Amino acid sequence: DVEVETIVTQACRPVGPEFEVTRCEGYKIQELRMIEGKRSRVVDPLGATKYVLERLAPQDSAAVKSFATMLSMGFAPNVFKLDRPEDEEDDYLMREVMAFEKDTKALIVGGRAKPGMKVRFHLRDKSAALENLNAALQRYKRKELMKVLSGSVVSPSAALMFSCIGRGKALYGETGIDSQKFTEFINVPVAGFFGGGEVGPLGSGGSTFIHGFATVFALIKQGRTIPAVTGDDAQESQDDGDKRCEI
């Protein structure tokens, strides 16, 4: 048997508060509700963007102005879910901020919005990509450790890597960063290629999306998972063995 397990790493980090889409049309977001703790208020998307950009750290603000980093919009995987597990904080579906409508102050993004959807602005740059890559690999290693402790694990024998053409040297300034970091955490042979539009799951729900500026690792595992043996199972096995010996 062959099992394939995936790791999806994006290149963004969240900035500013979370918003709820209150009015939209296709790829156009026309109105947002800004959520800050227990308080909320309705704002236009242009005003929301200015609010976030004005509160950036100085180094982030300078990077945005020089186009060294790009602004993206993250869609929460569950459109009506605000509170997510701690290890899924970065699991927004990233879509590019395309443009603004000057007259309506609406925001055009690279994905279809829905009323009630939770969204958050993100910055995409080299440091964010490295942070997200390390976090995704660390989450995988923690989950694998829990499987080892329970006695139910099959280690990968190889991996395939599908990376956005906008990553690599274009993002990091040097080649081989994603694959190098991967092998630091998971020491198996890895091969792959660059492309446009990476397919992989997002969040614990397992829904699959087409991503942008992402790297998707497909870990190939061979063999059946061996379940943990409990004390009761061991006793039943011993009893069965005793009966066979009596026969």
Short mmCIF file of C-alpha atoms in Angstrom, two decimals:
data_model
loop_
_atom_site.label_atom_id
_atom_site.label_comp_id
_atom_site.label_asym_id
_atom_site.label_seq_id
_atom_site.Cartn_x
_atom_site.Cartn_y
_atom_site.Cartn_z
CA ASP A 1 0.00 0.00 0.00
CA VAL A 2 1.12 3.56 -0.74
CA GLU A 3 -0.01 6.55 1.32
CA VAL A 4 0.58 10.19 0.37
CA GLU A 5 0.63 12.90 3.04
CA THR A 6 0.92 16.58 2.16
CA ILE A 7 2.48 19.68 3.68
CA VAL A 8 1.41 23.06 2.33
CA THR A 9 3.52 26.13 3.07
CA GLN A 10 2.57 29.62 1.95
CA ALA A 11 4.66 32.79 1.98
CA CYS A 12 2.57 35.15 4.08
CA ARG A 13 2.15 36.40 7.64
CA PRO A 14 -0.94 38.13 9.05
CA VAL A 15 -1.08 41.85 9.84
CA GLY A 16 -3.85 43.86 11.45
CA PRO A 17 -7.19 42.61 12.81
CA GLU A 18 -9.55 40.08 11.29
CA PHE A 19 -12.48 41.35 9.21
CA GLU A 20 -15.85 39.89 8.23
CA VAL A 21 -17.17 40.37 4.70
CA THR A 22 -20.61 41.98 4.97
CA ARG A 23 -21.18 42.87 1.31
CA CYS A 24 -19.50 41.54 -1.83
CA GLU A 25 -19.99 40.64 -5.48
CA GLY A 26 -17.79 37.94 -6.97
CA TYR A 27 -14.17 39.06 -6.69
CA LYS A 28 -15.19 42.49 -5.39
CA ILE A 29 -15.38 43.13 -1.62
CA GLN A 30 -17.63 46.14 -1.04
CA GLU A 31 -17.95 46.31 2.75
CA LEU A 32 -16.19 44.85 5.81
CA ARG A 33 -16.85 44.59 9.51
CA MET A 34 -13.65 45.19 11.49
CA ILE A 35 -13.32 42.85 14.48
CA GLU A 36 -11.17 44.00 17.40
CA GLY A 37 -11.73 41.92 20.51
CA LYS A 38 -15.38 42.31 21.52
CA ARG A 39 -15.80 45.47 19.46
CA SER A 40 -16.67 45.69 15.78
CA ARG A 41 -17.60 48.36 13.24
CA VAL A 42 -18.44 48.50 9.54
CA VAL A 43 -15.76 50.01 7.26
CA ASP A 44 -15.14 50.32 3.54
CA PRO A 45 -12.31 48.09 2.18
CA LEU A 46 -10.10 51.04 1.21
CA GLY A 47 -10.40 52.45 4.72
CA ALA A 48 -9.67 49.02 6.19
CA THR A 49 -6.51 48.73 4.08
CA LYS A 50 -5.29 52.18 5.15
CA TYR A 51 -6.01 51.29 8.79
CA VAL A 52 -3.80 48.18 8.54
CA LEU A 53 -0.98 49.83 6.59
CA GLU A 54 -0.78 52.82 8.96
CA ARG A 55 -0.17 50.44 11.88
CA LEU A 56 2.58 48.35 10.31
CA ALA A 57 5.99 48.13 11.94
CA PRO A 58 8.45 50.64 10.38
CA GLN A 59 10.41 47.95 8.52
CA ASP A 60 7.21 46.45 7.07
CA SER A 61 5.88 49.86 6.06
CA ALA A 62 9.12 50.67 4.21
CA ALA A 63 9.07 47.28 2.47
CA VAL A 64 5.49 47.78 1.25
CA LYS A 65 6.31 51.24 -0.13
CA SER A 66 9.33 49.87 -2.00
CA PHE A 67 7.38 46.81 -3.27
CA ALA A 68 9.87 44.53 -1.50
CA THR A 69 6.82 42.85 -0.01
CA MET A 70 3.31 42.36 -1.36
CA LEU A 71 -0.11 42.71 0.28
CA SER A 72 -2.38 39.68 0.15
CA MET A 73 -5.83 38.82 1.49
CA GLY A 74 -6.26 35.65 3.54
CA PHE A 75 -9.62 33.84 3.50
CA ALA A 76 -10.37 31.73 6.58
CA PRO A 77 -10.87 28.06 5.51
CA ASN A 78 -14.21 27.85 7.33
CA VAL A 79 -16.08 30.95 6.18
CA PHE A 80 -18.15 31.25 9.36
CA LYS A 81 -15.49 30.19 11.85
CA LEU A 82 -13.60 32.88 13.77
CA ASP A 83 -11.78 30.85 16.45
CA ARG A 84 -9.36 28.24 15.12
CA PRO A 85 -6.92 25.89 16.89
CA GLU A 86 -3.64 27.61 17.78
CA ASP A 87 -1.59 25.61 15.29
CA GLU A 88 -3.87 26.69 12.43
CA GLU A 89 -3.43 30.45 12.89
CA ASP A 90 -1.56 30.72 9.58
CA ASP A 91 -3.95 28.52 7.62
CA TYR A 92 -5.72 31.18 5.61
CA LEU A 93 -6.25 30.71 1.89
CA MET A 94 -4.10 33.42 0.27
CA ARG A 95 -5.42 35.54 -2.55
CA GLU A 96 -3.69 38.52 -4.13
CA VAL A 97 -4.94 42.08 -3.58
CA MET A 98 -5.50 43.14 -7.19
CA ALA A 99 -6.89 46.70 -7.14
CA PHE A 100 -9.26 49.22 -5.57
CA GLU A 101 -12.24 51.00 -7.10
CA LYS A 102 -11.68 54.70 -6.52
CA ASP A 103 -15.36 55.70 -6.55
CA THR A 104 -16.83 52.84 -4.48
CA LYS A 105 -13.70 52.14 -2.35
CA ALA A 106 -14.25 48.44 -3.07
CA LEU A 107 -11.38 45.94 -3.01
CA ILE A 108 -10.70 43.53 -5.91
CA VAL A 109 -9.06 40.27 -4.83
CA GLY A 110 -7.94 37.11 -6.64
CA GLY A 111 -10.70 34.92 -5.22
CA ARG A 112 -14.45 34.87 -4.82
CA ALA A 113 -15.64 36.32 -1.52
CA LYS A 114 -18.81 35.34 0.35
CA PRO A 115 -20.90 37.23 2.93
CA GLY A 116 -19.89 36.12 6.42
CA MET A 117 -16.38 35.12 5.33
CA LYS A 118 -13.58 36.00 7.75
CA VAL A 119 -10.59 37.63 6.07
CA ARG A 120 -7.28 39.14 7.14
CA PHE A 121 -4.56 41.10 5.38
CA HIS A 122 -1.16 39.41 5.00
CA LEU A 123 2.32 40.43 3.89
CA ARG A 124 4.20 38.21 1.45
CA ASP A 125 8.00 38.34 1.53
CA LYS A 126 11.15 36.30 2.17
CA SER A 127 10.96 36.37 5.98
CA ALA A 128 7.27 35.45 5.98
CA ALA A 129 7.97 32.53 3.62
CA LEU A 130 10.72 31.19 5.89
CA GLU A 131 8.54 31.58 9.01
CA ASN A 132 5.63 29.78 7.37
CA LEU A 133 7.86 27.01 5.98
CA ASN A 134 9.46 26.34 9.38
CA ALA A 135 6.07 26.42 11.15
CA ALA A 136 4.51 23.96 8.68
CA LEU A 137 7.41 21.52 9.01
CA GLN A 138 7.43 21.80 12.80
CA ARG A 139 3.68 21.05 12.91
CA TYR A 140 4.25 17.95 10.80
CA LYS A 141 7.08 16.76 13.04
CA ARG A 142 4.94 17.24 16.16
CA LYS A 143 2.12 15.19 14.65
CA GLU A 144 4.55 12.46 13.61
CA LEU A 145 6.00 12.38 17.14
CA MET A 146 2.52 11.84 18.57
CA LYS A 147 2.04 8.93 16.15
CA VAL A 148 5.37 7.43 17.23
CA LEU A 149 4.38 7.69 20.89
CA SER A 150 1.10 5.93 20.13
CA GLY A 151 2.94 3.22 18.21
CA SER A 152 1.16 3.95 14.92
CA VAL A 153 3.43 5.47 12.28
CA VAL A 154 4.95 4.78 8.86
CA SER A 155 7.91 6.99 7.94
CA PRO A 156 8.06 8.53 4.44
CA SER A 157 10.50 7.00 1.97
CA ALA A 158 10.58 9.93 -0.49
CA ALA A 159 8.87 13.23 -1.28
CA LEU A 160 7.76 15.29 -4.27
CA MET A 161 7.89 19.10 -4.18
CA PHE A 162 5.63 21.38 -6.24
CA SER A 163 6.66 25.02 -5.88
CA CYS A 164 5.38 28.29 -7.31
CA ILE A 165 7.65 29.81 -9.94
CA GLY A 166 7.51 33.02 -7.87
CA ARG A 167 9.44 31.33 -5.07
CA GLY A 168 13.00 29.97 -5.40
CA LYS A 169 15.59 32.59 -6.31
CA ALA A 170 12.89 35.15 -7.13
CA LEU A 171 11.72 35.11 -3.50
CA TYR A 172 14.78 34.14 -1.47
CA GLY A 173 17.59 35.55 -3.60
CA GLU A 174 19.17 32.08 -3.81
CA THR A 175 18.15 28.62 -4.97
CA GLY A 176 17.24 25.47 -3.07
CA ILE A 177 15.90 27.03 0.14
CA ASP A 178 12.56 25.16 0.29
CA SER A 179 14.09 21.76 -0.45
CA GLN A 180 17.02 22.37 1.91
CA LYS A 181 14.74 23.31 4.81
CA PHE A 182 12.55 20.29 4.09
CA THR A 183 15.44 17.84 4.32
CA GLU A 184 16.61 19.45 7.57
CA PHE A 185 13.32 18.33 9.13
CA ILE A 186 12.58 15.21 7.04
CA ASN A 187 15.67 13.39 5.78
CA VAL A 188 14.35 11.64 2.64
CA PRO A 189 15.08 12.10 -1.09
CA VAL A 190 13.02 14.94 -2.60
CA ALA A 191 12.43 15.92 -6.24
CA GLY A 192 10.01 18.28 -7.95
CA PHE A 193 9.52 21.27 -10.21
CA PHE A 194 8.28 24.87 -10.39
CA GLY A 195 4.85 25.72 -11.77
CA GLY A 196 1.85 28.00 -11.46
CA GLY A 197 -1.01 27.05 -9.16
CA GLU A 198 -0.17 24.51 -6.48
CA VAL A 199 -2.86 22.07 -5.33
CA GLY A 200 -3.09 20.93 -1.72
CA PRO A 201 -5.24 20.79 1.43
CA LEU A 202 -5.51 23.55 3.99
CA GLY A 203 -6.29 23.23 7.69
CA SER A 204 -7.47 20.24 9.70
CA GLY A 205 -10.66 19.99 7.64
CA GLY A 206 -8.64 18.70 4.70
CA SER A 207 -10.36 20.77 1.97
CA THR A 208 -8.21 21.09 -1.16
CA PHE A 209 -7.50 24.42 -2.88
CA ILE A 210 -5.39 25.90 -5.66
CA HIS A 211 -2.73 28.09 -4.05
CA GLY A 212 -0.43 30.84 -5.23
CA PHE A 213 3.18 31.49 -4.15
CA ALA A 214 3.06 28.22 -2.18
CA THR A 215 5.11 25.04 -1.98
CA VAL A 216 3.34 21.70 -1.61
CA PHE A 217 5.28 18.65 -0.41
CA ALA A 218 3.83 15.21 -1.09
CA LEU A 219 5.34 12.66 1.31
CA ILE A 220 5.23 9.09 -0.02
CA LYS A 221 4.81 6.35 2.57
CA GLN A 222 4.93 2.64 1.83
CA GLY A 223 3.51 -0.16 3.95
CA ARG A 224 0.66 -0.46 6.41
CA THR A 225 0.42 1.53 9.62
CA ILE A 226 1.07 -0.72 12.61
CA PRO A 227 -1.41 0.08 15.42
CA ALA A 228 -0.26 0.44 18.99
CA VAL A 229 -0.62 -2.65 21.18
CA THR A 230 -2.40 -1.97 24.46
CA GLY A 231 -2.17 -4.03 27.62
CA ASP A 232 -5.57 -5.62 26.94
CA ASP A 233 -4.53 -6.49 23.37
CA ALA A 234 -1.36 -8.12 24.64
CA GLN A 235 -3.31 -10.20 27.16
CA GLU A 236 -5.82 -11.32 24.49
CA SER A 237 -2.94 -12.32 22.22
CA GLN A 238 -1.36 -14.33 25.05
CA ASP A 239 -4.70 -16.04 25.81
CA ASP A 240 -5.17 -16.94 22.13
CA GLY A 241 -1.67 -18.36 22.05
CA ASP A 242 -2.32 -20.46 25.14
CA LYS A 243 -5.52 -21.89 23.58
CA ARG A 244 -3.70 -22.81 20.36
CA CYS A 245 -1.03 -24.59 22.40
CA GLU A 246 -3.71 -26.60 24.26
CA ILE A 247 -5.23 -27.75 20.95
#
